[in-house]
Amino acid sequence: MPDRADRVRSESVTAGWGLRHRPPEQSLFSGIYGLVLASALVAALDATGEKADPGGDALWVLLTALASGAAHGYAHVIAQRASADRAATAGRGRFVVAEWPLVAAVLPTVGILLAAVAGWWPEATAVNAALLFNTVALFGWGTWAARTAGHGWPSSCRAGGMDMLIGVAIIVANALIK
């Protein structure tokens, strides 16, 4: 039977793991932003009545994510220059590189669109699959962010549900516009 010392050590190891593997706030923000961006883009690029071009749409989603990540990072550089700490010049390039979660978050959407290029399904199905995937992923990222902040499971699931509503809003808007 384990004694109290074993239990305390086990709990501290678990807490230490959580702190070491805790994603930075910026990564969570960029990941959620990337999912919303990918959803909005894939919904907007899928125009009814046009010739389907899932390859071109995938390229636009990827290029827009890269441009958005670079713009966000550069905005941080500008803000740092304008701050009172003008002497801090090291790491400005890291601001741009730190936006990688935004680009990573659009990669599943790009992959789903490329599957349509390969002929696995029509572009309309790819768009619907990407919107559904991103909506579920928004729930996951929102829940993860709340758990990282120390919230319990019920509260974290509510936060994830609120994030998921953004994806649902994009799906509803896509259906109403088309």
XYZ file of C-alpha atoms in Angstrom:
178
model
C 0.000 0.000 0.000
C 1.565 3.319 -1.007
C 2.226 5.758 1.766
C 1.516 9.472 1.783
C 4.997 10.341 0.477
C 4.459 8.219 -2.645
C 1.110 9.855 -3.295
C 2.499 13.386 -2.846
C 5.454 12.592 -5.117
C 3.090 11.173 -7.743
C 0.888 14.283 -7.619
C 3.887 16.597 -7.861
C 5.211 14.675 -10.875
C 1.811 15.016 -12.558
C 1.653 18.740 -11.783
C 5.225 19.188 -13.007
C 4.392 17.449 -16.282
C 1.398 19.760 -16.771
C 3.490 22.853 -16.200
C 6.259 21.676 -18.538
C 3.798 20.781 -21.315
C 1.603 23.817 -20.896
C 1.292 25.641 -24.211
C 1.968 29.360 -24.137
C -1.015 31.663 -24.375
C 0.179 32.900 -27.764
C 0.108 29.363 -29.189
C -3.463 28.846 -28.051
C -4.514 32.231 -29.445
C -2.809 31.609 -32.774
C -4.222 28.092 -33.086
C -7.791 29.201 -32.464
C -7.339 32.184 -34.765
C -5.957 29.888 -37.473
C -8.982 27.581 -37.251
C -11.413 30.491 -37.542
C -9.401 31.920 -40.442
C -9.353 28.565 -42.246
C -13.111 28.132 -41.782
C -13.912 31.600 -43.043
C -11.610 31.225 -46.031
C -12.811 27.799 -47.089
C -16.422 28.966 -46.812
C -15.720 32.117 -48.837
C -13.650 30.381 -51.513
C -16.321 27.761 -52.201
C -18.567 29.795 -54.470
C -21.572 28.114 -56.010
C -21.823 28.329 -59.766
C -18.051 28.544 -60.231
C -15.777 25.840 -61.570
C -14.403 23.910 -58.607
C -10.723 24.562 -57.909
C -9.848 22.896 -54.590
C -6.116 23.105 -55.363
C -6.270 26.847 -55.836
C -8.433 27.168 -52.731
C -5.925 25.134 -50.700
C -3.117 27.383 -51.913
C -5.088 30.520 -50.991
C -5.849 29.184 -47.507
C -2.165 28.377 -46.940
C -0.850 31.663 -48.362
C -3.375 33.680 -46.364
C -2.368 31.872 -43.172
C 1.306 32.552 -43.888
C 0.577 36.222 -44.583
C -1.602 36.494 -41.468
C 1.057 34.875 -39.300
C 3.726 37.198 -40.677
C 1.454 40.218 -40.184
C 0.683 39.246 -36.584
C 4.353 38.721 -35.819
C 5.328 41.975 -37.481
C 2.612 43.804 -35.530
C 4.288 42.552 -32.347
C 7.606 43.927 -33.620
C 6.010 47.316 -34.326
C 4.390 47.323 -30.881
C 7.729 46.505 -29.268
C 9.401 49.359 -31.141
C 6.701 51.743 -29.976
C 6.935 50.590 -26.369
C 9.020 52.285 -23.740
C 11.547 49.446 -24.001
C 13.069 50.494 -27.315
C 16.410 48.946 -26.373
C 15.004 45.413 -26.533
C 15.877 44.382 -30.072
C 16.771 40.735 -29.574
C 14.104 38.275 -30.544
C 12.070 40.387 -32.958
C 12.244 37.629 -35.539
C 10.950 35.245 -32.903
C 7.672 37.176 -32.856
C 7.057 36.169 -36.462
C 8.183 32.575 -35.932
C 5.958 32.356 -32.822
C 2.909 32.549 -35.094
C 3.507 28.986 -36.362
C 0.364 27.652 -34.602
C -1.759 29.877 -36.855
C -0.258 28.258 -39.942
C -0.346 24.774 -38.400
C -4.049 25.174 -37.602
C -4.942 25.638 -41.289
C -3.018 22.564 -42.462
C -5.904 20.103 -41.889
C -8.127 22.329 -44.047
C -5.431 22.429 -46.728
C -5.125 18.636 -46.527
C -8.871 18.147 -46.843
C -8.945 20.403 -49.917
C -5.976 18.553 -51.419
C -7.902 15.296 -50.947
C -10.514 16.808 -53.278
C -7.733 17.551 -55.778
C -6.774 13.861 -55.586
C -10.366 12.985 -56.455
C -11.287 11.445 -53.101
C -14.420 13.611 -52.927
C -15.946 16.678 -54.586
C -14.913 20.154 -53.445
C -18.293 20.805 -51.805
C -17.820 17.720 -49.634
C -14.272 18.836 -48.813
C -15.542 22.252 -47.751
C -18.202 20.697 -45.529
C -15.648 18.291 -44.037
C -13.207 21.147 -43.368
C -15.899 23.269 -41.723
C -16.979 20.359 -39.532
C -13.393 19.452 -38.621
C -12.543 23.055 -37.735
C -15.688 23.419 -35.626
C -14.842 20.290 -33.622
C -11.217 21.439 -33.361
C -12.395 24.815 -32.021
C -14.156 22.933 -29.249
C -10.958 21.011 -28.523
C -8.695 24.069 -28.510
C -11.156 26.041 -26.372
C -11.413 23.201 -23.879
C -7.639 22.790 -23.843
C -7.135 26.521 -23.252
C -9.538 26.486 -20.308
C -7.937 23.350 -18.837
C -4.531 24.997 -19.225
C -5.860 27.995 -17.292
C -6.785 25.648 -14.449
C -10.531 25.332 -14.994
C -12.361 22.097 -14.232
C -13.845 19.871 -16.914
C -17.398 21.300 -16.863
C -16.155 24.874 -17.137
C -13.616 23.908 -19.794
C -16.263 22.155 -21.878
C -18.480 25.252 -21.660
C -15.547 27.380 -22.862
C -14.917 24.911 -25.689
C -18.604 25.051 -26.577
C -18.459 28.832 -26.794
C -15.450 28.609 -29.134
C -17.263 25.981 -31.160
C -20.123 28.442 -31.672
C -17.790 30.514 -33.850
C -17.460 27.544 -36.206
C -21.210 26.952 -36.096
C -21.783 30.629 -36.974
C -19.497 30.274 -40.007
C -21.360 27.124 -41.105
C -24.733 28.850 -40.741
C -23.495 31.943 -42.587
C -22.096 29.732 -45.356
C -25.441 27.945 -45.710
C -27.433 31.182 -45.720
C -25.179 32.972 -48.213
C -25.140 30.062 -50.648
